[in-house]
PDB file of C-alpha atoms in Angstrom:
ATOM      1  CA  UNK A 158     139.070 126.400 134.142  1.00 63.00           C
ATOM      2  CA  UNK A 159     141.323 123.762 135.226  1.00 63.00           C
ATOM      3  CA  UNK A 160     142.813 121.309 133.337  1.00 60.00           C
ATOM      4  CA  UNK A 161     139.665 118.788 133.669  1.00 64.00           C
ATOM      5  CA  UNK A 162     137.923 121.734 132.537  1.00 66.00           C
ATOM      6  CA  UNK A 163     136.422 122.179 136.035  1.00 72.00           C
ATOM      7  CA  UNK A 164     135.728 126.138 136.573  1.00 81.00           C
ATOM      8  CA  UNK A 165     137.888 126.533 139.702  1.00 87.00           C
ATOM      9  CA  UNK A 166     136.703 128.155 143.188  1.00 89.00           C
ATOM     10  CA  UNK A 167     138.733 131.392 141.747  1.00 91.00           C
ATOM     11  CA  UNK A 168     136.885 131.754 138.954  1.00 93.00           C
ATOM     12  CA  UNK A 169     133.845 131.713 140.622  1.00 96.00           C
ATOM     13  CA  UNK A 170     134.240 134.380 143.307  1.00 97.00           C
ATOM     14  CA  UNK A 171     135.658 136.270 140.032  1.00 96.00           C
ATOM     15  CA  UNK A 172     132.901 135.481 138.478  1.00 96.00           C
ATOM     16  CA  UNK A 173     131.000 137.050 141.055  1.00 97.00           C
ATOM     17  CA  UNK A 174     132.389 140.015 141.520  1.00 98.00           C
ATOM     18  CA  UNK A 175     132.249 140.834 137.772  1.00 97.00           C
ATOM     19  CA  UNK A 176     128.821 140.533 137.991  1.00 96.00           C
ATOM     20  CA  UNK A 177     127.951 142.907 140.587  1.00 97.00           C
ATOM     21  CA  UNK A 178     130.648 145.318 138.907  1.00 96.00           C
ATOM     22  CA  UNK A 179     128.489 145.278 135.611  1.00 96.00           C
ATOM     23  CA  UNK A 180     125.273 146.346 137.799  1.00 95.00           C
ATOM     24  CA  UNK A 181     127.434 149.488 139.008  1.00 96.00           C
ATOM     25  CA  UNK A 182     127.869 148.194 142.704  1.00 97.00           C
ATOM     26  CA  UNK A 183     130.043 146.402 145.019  1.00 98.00           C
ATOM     27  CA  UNK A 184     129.320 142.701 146.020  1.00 98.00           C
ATOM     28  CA  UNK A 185     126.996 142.261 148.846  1.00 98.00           C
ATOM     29  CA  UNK A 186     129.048 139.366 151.131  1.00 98.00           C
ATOM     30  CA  UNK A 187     127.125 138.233 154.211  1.00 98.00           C
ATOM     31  CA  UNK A 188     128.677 136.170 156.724  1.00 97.00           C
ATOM     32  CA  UNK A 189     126.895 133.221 158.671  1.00 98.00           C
ATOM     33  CA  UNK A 190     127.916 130.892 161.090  1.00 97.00           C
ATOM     34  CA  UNK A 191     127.652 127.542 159.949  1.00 97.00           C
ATOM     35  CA  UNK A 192     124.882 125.310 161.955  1.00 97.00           C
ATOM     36  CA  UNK A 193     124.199 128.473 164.349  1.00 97.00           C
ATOM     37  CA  UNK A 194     121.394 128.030 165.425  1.00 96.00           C
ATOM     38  CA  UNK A 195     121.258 124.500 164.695  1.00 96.00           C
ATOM     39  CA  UNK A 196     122.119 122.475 161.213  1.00 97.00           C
ATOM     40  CA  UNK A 197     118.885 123.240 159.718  1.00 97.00           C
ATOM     41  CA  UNK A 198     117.999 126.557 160.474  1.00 97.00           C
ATOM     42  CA  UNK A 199     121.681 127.212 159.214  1.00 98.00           C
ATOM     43  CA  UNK A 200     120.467 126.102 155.552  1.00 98.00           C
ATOM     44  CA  UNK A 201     117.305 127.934 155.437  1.00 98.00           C
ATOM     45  CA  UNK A 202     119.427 131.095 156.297  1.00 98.00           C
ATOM     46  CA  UNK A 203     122.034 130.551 154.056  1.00 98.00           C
ATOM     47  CA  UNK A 204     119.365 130.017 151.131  1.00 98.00           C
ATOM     48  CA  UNK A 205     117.858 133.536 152.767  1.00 98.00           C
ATOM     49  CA  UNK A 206     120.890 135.022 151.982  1.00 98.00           C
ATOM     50  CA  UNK A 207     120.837 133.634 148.361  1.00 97.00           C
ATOM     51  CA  UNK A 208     117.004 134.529 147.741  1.00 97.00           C
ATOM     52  CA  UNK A 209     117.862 138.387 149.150  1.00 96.00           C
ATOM     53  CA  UNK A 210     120.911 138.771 146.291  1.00 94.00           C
ATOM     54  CA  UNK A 211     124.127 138.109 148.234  1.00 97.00           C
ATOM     55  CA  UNK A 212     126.558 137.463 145.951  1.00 98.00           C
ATOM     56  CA  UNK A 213     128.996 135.562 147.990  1.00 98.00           C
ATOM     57  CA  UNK A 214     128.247 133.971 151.352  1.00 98.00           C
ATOM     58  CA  UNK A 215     131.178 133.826 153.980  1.00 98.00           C
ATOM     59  CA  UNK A 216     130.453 130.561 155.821  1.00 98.00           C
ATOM     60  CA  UNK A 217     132.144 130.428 159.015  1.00 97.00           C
ATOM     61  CA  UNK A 218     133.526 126.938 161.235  1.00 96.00           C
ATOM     62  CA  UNK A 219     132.731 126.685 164.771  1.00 95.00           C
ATOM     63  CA  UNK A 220     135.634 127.193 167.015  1.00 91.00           C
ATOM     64  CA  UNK A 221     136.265 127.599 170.020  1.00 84.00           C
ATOM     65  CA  UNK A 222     139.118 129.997 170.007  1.00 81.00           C
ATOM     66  CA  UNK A 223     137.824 132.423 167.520  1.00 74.00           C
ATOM     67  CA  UNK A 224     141.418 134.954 167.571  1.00 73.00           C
ATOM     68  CA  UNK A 225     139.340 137.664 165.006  1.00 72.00           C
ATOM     69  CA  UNK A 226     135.793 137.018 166.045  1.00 76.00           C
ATOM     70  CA  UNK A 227     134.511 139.394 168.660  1.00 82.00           C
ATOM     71  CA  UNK A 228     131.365 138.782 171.613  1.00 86.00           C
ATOM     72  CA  UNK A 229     128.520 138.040 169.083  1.00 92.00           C
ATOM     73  CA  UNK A 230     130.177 135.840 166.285  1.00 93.00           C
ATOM     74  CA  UNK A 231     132.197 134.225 169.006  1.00 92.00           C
ATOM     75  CA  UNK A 232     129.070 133.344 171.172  1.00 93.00           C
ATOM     76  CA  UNK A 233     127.064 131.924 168.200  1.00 96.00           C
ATOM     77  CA  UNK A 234     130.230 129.512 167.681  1.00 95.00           C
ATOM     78  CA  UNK A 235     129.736 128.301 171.106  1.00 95.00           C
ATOM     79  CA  UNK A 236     126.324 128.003 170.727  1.00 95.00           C
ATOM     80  CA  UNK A 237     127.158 125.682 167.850  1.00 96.00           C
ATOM     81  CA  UNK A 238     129.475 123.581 169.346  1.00 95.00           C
ATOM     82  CA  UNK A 239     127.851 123.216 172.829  1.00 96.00           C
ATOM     83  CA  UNK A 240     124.837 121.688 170.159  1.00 95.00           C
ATOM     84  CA  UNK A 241     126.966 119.306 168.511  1.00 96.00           C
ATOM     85  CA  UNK A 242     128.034 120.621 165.376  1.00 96.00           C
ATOM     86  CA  UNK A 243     130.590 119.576 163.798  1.00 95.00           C
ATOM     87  CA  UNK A 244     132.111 120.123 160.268  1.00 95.00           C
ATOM     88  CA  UNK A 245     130.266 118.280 158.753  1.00 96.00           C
ATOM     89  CA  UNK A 246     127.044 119.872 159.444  1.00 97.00           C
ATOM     90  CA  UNK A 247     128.806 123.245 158.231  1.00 98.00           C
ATOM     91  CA  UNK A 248     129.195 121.282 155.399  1.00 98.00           C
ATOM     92  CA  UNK A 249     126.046 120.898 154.683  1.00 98.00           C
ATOM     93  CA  UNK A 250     124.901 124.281 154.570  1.00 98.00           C
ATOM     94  CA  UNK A 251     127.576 124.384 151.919  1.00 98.00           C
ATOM     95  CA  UNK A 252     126.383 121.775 149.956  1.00 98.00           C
ATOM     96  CA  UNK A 253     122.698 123.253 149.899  1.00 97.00           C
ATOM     97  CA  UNK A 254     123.481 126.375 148.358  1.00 98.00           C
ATOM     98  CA  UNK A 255     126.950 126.551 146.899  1.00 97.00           C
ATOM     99  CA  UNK A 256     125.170 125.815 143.525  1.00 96.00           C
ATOM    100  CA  UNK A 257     123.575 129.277 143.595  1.00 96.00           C
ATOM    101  CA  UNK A 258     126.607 131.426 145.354  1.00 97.00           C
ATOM    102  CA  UNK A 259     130.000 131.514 146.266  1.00 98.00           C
ATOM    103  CA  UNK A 260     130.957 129.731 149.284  1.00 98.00           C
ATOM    104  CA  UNK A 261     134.120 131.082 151.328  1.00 98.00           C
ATOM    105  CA  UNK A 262     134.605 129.702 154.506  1.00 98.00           C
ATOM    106  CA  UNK A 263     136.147 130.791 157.105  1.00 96.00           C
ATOM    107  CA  UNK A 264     138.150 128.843 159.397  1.00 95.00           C
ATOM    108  CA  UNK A 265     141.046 128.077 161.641  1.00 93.00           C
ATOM    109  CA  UNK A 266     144.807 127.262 161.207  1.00 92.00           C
ATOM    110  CA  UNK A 267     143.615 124.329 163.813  1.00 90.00           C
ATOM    111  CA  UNK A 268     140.438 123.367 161.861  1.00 90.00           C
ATOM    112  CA  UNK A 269     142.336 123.034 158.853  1.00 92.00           C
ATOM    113  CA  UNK A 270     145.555 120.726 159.980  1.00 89.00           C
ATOM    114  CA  UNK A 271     142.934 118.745 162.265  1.00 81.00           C
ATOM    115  CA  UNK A 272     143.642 115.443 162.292  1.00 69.00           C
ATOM    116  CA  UNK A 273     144.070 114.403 158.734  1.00 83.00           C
ATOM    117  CA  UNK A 274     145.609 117.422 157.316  1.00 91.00           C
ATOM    118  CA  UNK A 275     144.936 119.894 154.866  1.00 94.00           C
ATOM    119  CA  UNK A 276     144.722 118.084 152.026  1.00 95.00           C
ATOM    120  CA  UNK A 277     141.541 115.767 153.226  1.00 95.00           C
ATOM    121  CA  UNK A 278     140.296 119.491 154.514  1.00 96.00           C
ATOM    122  CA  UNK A 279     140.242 120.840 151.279  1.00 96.00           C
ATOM    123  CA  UNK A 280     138.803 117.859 149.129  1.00 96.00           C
ATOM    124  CA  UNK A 281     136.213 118.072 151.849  1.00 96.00           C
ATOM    125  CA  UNK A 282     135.577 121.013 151.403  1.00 97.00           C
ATOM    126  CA  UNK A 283     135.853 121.222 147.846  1.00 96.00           C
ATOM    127  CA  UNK A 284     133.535 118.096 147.408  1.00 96.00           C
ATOM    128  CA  UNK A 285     130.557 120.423 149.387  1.00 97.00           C
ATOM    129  CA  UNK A 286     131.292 123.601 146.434  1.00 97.00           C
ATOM    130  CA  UNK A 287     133.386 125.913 148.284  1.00 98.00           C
ATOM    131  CA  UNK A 288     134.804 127.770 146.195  1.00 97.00           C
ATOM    132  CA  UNK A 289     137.654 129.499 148.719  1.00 97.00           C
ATOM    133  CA  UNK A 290     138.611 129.593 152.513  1.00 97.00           C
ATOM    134  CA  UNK A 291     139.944 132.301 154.369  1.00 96.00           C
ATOM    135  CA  UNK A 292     142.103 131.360 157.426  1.00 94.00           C
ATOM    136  CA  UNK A 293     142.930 134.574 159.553  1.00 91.00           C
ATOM    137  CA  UNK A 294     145.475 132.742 161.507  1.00 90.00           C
ATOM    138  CA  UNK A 295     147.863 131.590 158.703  1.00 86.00           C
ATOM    139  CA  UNK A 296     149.657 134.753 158.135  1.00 78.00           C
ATOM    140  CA  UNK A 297     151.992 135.227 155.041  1.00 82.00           C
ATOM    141  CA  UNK A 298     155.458 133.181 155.468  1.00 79.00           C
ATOM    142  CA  UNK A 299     154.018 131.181 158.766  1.00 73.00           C
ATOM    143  CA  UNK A 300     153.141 128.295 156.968  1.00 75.00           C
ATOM    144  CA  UNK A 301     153.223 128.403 153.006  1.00 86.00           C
ATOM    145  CA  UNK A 302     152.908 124.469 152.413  1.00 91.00           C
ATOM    146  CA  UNK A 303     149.344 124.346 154.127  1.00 92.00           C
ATOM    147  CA  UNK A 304     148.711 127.786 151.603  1.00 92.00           C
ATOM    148  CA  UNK A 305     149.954 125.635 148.441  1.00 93.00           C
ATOM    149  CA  UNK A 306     147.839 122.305 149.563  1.00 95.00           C
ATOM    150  CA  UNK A 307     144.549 124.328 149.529  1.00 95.00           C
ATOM    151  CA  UNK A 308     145.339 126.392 146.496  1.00 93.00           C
ATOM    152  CA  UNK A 309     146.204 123.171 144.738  1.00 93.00           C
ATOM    153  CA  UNK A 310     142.894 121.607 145.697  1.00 94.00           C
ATOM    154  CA  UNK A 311     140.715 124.478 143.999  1.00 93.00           C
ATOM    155  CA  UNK A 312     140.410 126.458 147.096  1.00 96.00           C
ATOM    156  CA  UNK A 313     141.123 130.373 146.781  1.00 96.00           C
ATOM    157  CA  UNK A 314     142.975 131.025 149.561  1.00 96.00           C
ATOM    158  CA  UNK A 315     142.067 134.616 150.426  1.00 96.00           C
ATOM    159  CA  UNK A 316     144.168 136.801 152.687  1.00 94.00           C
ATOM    160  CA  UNK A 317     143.688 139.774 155.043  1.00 94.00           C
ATOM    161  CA  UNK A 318     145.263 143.015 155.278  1.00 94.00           C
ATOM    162  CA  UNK A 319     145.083 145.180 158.383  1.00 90.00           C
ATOM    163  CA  UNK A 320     145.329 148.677 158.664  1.00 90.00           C
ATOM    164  CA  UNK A 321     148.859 147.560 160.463  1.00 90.00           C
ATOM    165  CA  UNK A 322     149.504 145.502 157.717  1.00 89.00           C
ATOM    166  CA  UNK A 323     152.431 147.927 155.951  1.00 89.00           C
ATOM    167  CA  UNK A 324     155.257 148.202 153.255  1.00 90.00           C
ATOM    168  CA  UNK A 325     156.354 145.211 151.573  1.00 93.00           C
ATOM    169  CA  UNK A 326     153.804 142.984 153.817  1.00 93.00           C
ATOM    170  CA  UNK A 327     151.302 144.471 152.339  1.00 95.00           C
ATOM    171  CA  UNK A 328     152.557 144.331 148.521  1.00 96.00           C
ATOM    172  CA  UNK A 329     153.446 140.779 149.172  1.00 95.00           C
ATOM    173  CA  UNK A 330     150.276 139.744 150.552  1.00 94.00           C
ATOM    174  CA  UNK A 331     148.361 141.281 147.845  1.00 96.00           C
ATOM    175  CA  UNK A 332     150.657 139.048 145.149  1.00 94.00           C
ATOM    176  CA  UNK A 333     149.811 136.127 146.485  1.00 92.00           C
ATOM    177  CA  UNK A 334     146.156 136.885 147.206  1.00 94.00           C
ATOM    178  CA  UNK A 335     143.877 134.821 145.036  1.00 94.00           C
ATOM    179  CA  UNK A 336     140.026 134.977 145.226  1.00 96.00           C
ATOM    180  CA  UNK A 337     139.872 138.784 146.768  1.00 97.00           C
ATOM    181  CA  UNK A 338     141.642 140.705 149.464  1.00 97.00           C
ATOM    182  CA  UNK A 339     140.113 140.680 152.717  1.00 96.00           C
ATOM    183  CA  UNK A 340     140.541 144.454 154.439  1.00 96.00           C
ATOM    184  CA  UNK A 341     139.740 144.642 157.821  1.00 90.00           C
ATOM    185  CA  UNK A 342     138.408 148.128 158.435  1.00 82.00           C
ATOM    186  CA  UNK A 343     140.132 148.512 162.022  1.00 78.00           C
ATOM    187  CA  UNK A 344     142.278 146.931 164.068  1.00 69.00           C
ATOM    188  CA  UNK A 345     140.007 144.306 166.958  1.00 68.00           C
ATOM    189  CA  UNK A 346     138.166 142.038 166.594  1.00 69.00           C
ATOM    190  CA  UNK A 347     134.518 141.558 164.509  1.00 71.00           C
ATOM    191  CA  UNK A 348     131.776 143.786 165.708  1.00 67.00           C
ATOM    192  CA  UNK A 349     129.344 146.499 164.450  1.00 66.00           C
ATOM    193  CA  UNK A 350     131.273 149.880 164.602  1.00 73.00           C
ATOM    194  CA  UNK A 351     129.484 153.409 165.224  1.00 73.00           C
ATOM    195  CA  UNK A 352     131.525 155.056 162.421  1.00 79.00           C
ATOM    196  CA  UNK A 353     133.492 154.019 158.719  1.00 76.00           C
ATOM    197  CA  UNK A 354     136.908 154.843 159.624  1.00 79.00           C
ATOM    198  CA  UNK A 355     137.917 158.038 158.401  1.00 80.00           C
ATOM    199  CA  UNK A 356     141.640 156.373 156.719  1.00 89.00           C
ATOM    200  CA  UNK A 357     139.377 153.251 155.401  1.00 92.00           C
ATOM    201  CA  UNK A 358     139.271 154.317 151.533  1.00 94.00           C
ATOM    202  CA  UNK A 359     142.738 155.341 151.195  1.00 95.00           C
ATOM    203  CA  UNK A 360     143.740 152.052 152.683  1.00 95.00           C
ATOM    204  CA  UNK A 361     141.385 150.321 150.616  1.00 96.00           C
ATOM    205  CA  UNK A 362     142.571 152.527 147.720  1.00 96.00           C
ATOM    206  CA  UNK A 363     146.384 151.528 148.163  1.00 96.00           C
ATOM    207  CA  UNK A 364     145.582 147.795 148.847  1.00 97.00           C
ATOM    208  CA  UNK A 365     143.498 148.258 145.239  1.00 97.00           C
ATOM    209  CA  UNK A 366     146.767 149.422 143.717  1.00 97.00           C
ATOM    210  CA  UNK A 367     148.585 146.697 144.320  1.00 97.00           C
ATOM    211  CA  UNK A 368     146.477 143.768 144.272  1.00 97.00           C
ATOM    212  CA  UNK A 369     145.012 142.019 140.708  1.00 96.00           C
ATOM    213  CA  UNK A 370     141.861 140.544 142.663  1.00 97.00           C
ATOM    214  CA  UNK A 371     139.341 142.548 144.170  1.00 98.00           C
ATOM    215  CA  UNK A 372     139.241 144.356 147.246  1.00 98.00           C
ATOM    216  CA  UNK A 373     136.331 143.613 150.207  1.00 97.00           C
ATOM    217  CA  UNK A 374     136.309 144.875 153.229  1.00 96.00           C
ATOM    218  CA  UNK A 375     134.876 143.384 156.361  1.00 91.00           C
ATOM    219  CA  UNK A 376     134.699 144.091 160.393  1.00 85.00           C
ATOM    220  CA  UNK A 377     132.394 146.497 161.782  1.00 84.00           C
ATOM    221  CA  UNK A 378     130.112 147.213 158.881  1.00 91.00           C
ATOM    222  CA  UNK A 379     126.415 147.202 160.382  1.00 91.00           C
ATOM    223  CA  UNK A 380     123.840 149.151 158.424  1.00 94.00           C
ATOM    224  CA  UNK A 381     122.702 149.488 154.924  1.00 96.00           C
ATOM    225  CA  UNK A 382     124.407 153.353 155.163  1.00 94.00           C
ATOM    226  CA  UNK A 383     127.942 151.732 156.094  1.00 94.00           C
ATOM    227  CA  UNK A 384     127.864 149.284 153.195  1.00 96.00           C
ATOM    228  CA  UNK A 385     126.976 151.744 150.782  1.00 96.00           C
ATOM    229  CA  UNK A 386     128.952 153.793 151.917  1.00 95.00           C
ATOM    230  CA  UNK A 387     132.262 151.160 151.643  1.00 96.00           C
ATOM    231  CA  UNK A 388     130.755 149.974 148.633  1.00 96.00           C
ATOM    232  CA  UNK A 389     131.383 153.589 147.157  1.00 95.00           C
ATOM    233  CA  UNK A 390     135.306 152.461 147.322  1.00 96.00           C
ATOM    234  CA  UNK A 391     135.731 148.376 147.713  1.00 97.00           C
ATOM    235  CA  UNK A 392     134.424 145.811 145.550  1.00 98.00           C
ATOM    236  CA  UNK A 393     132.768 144.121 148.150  1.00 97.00           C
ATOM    237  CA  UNK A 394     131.284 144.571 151.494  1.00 97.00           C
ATOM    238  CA  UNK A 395     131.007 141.795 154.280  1.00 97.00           C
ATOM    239  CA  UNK A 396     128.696 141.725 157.345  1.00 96.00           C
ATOM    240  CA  UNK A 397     128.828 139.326 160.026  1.00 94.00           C
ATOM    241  CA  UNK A 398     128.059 140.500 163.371  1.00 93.00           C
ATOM    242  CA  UNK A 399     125.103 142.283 162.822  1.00 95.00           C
ATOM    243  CA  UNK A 400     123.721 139.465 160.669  1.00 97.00           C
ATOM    244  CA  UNK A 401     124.213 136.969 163.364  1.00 97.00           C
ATOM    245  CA  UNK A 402     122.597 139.435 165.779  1.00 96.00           C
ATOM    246  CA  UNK A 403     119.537 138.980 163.793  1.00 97.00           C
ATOM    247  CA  UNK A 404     119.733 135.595 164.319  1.00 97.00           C
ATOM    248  CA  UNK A 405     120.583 134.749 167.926  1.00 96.00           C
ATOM    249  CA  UNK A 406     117.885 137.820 168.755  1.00 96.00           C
ATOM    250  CA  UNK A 407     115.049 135.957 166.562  1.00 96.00           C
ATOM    251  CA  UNK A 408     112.714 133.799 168.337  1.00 87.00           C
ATOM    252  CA  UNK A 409     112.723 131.453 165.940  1.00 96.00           C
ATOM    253  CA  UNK A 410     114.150 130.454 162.587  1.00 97.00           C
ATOM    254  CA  UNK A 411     110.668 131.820 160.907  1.00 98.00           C
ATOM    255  CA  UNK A 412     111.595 135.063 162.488  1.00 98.00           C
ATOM    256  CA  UNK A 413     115.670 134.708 162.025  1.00 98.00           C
ATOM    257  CA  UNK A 414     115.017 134.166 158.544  1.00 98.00           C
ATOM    258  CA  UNK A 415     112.870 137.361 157.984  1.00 98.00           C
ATOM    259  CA  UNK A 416     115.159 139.495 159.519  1.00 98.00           C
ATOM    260  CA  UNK A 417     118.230 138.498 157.663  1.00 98.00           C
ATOM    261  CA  UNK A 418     115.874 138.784 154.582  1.00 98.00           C
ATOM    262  CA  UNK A 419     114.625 142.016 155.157  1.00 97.00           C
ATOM    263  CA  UNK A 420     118.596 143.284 156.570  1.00 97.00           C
ATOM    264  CA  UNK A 421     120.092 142.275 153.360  1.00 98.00           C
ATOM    265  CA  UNK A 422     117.182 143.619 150.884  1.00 96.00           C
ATOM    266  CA  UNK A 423     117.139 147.389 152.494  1.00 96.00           C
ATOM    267  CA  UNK A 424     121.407 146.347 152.638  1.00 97.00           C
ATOM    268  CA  UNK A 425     121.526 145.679 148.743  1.00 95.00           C
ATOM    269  CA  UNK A 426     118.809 148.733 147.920  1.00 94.00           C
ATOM    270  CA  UNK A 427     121.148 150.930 150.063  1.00 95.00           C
ATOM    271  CA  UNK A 428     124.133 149.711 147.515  1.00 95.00           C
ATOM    272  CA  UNK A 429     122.258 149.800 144.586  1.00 88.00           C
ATOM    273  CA  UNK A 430     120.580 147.124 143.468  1.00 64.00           C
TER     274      UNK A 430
END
């Protein structure tokens, strides 16, 4: 807790992952794009994700520039902003179930500075129960006042390591990590992958040695088998593309919301539920 007494965004994505840990498994993290399709059908998927025991959700911004996002994640953010959406809206997908999970989100260096700064970013974002926010374009030592303002607001800032990421970068990063380490499987962009990478769990492994939060890992992880699989090693798995597949391939937001449902229960069986 904080000094108000206010358990802080930390605590909760601790929180989290402590409880999966007692159940003998790794955290199920889904990713979503915020007000993909629209603003609505963005809430009842986000409360699908809730109702089919995701333990975190990773909430992503629409941008236009998206630097890690590959075709399918990218596309849905155009999608979204072609429509109108606007923070705000991501928001309120927040807001309606950040009371029952977790909510990182995942955004920007742009998004974040905008144009009243960090600060009014994070109370924001704060005020709609995120509990964290993971920026993959503020790397370590680029710009460690915007890292402090968000931290200071009750925002885990969570970093990512690459399999590139080496040496003292990597021990560094892992110091300073607070909410969990972010591993990207492979060097690209998002995207369902064929294949775990055979060097994954010793990365993952090494990153776990150094670091004092838990280790997820994200990028190309697309079936129940892969996230067991990486669950065998990491204490949490994320899954975006494929889950926003589902979505953008779904007629409607009846049928979107059955497929993520039925994704993420034969996903959380697979890790053990």
């Amino acid at each position: 807790m904080n000094k108000s007494g206010v358990v802080t965004g930390a605590e909760r994505i601790e929180s989290a992952f402590a409880h999966a840990k007692a159940e003998g498994r790794a955290a199920l993290m889904p990713y979503m794009m915020g007000g993909f399709p629209d603003p609505a059908a963005s809430v009842r998927i986000a409360n699908a994700y809730a109702d089919s025991g995701a333990d975190l959700i990773e909430l992503g911004v629409p941008y236009s520039d998206p630097l890690a996002d590959g075709p399918i994640i990218h596309q849905a953010a155009t999608t979204a902003l072609t429509a109108g959406v606007k923070f705000e809206d991501v928001l309120d997908t927040c807001r309606a179930v950040s009371d029952r999970v977790p909510v990182v989100l995942m955004a920007y260096t742009n998004m974040v500075l905008g144009a009243t700064g960090p600060a009014a970013f994070a109370e924001r974002a704060v005020a709609a129960g995120a509990c964290g926010v993971i920026v993959p374009d503020l790397p370590l030592g680029e710009d460690e006042e915007t890292r402090g303002v968000l931290n200071d607001a009750g925002l885990a800032v969570v970093p990512l390591i690459a399999p590139t990421t080496l040496g003292e970068r990597r021990a560094e990063i892992c110091r300073i990590a607070a909410g969990f380490v972010y591993v990207v499987s492979t060097v690209g962009t998002t995207g369902e992958r064929q294949e775990v990478p055979a060097h994954l769990k010793e990365l993952v492994e090494d990153v776990s040695s150094l670091a004092a939060v838990p280790v997820a890992v994200g990028f190309g992880i697309g079936t129940p088998d892969q996230a067991a699989e990486v669950g065998q090693f990491s204490d949490g798995v994320i899954i975006g593309s494929k889950l926003v597949r589902l979505v953008a391939d779904a007629g409607d937001t009846d049928a979107a919301v059955a497929a993520v449902e039925q994704f993420l229960g034969d996903t959380r069986e697979a890790m053990g539920a």
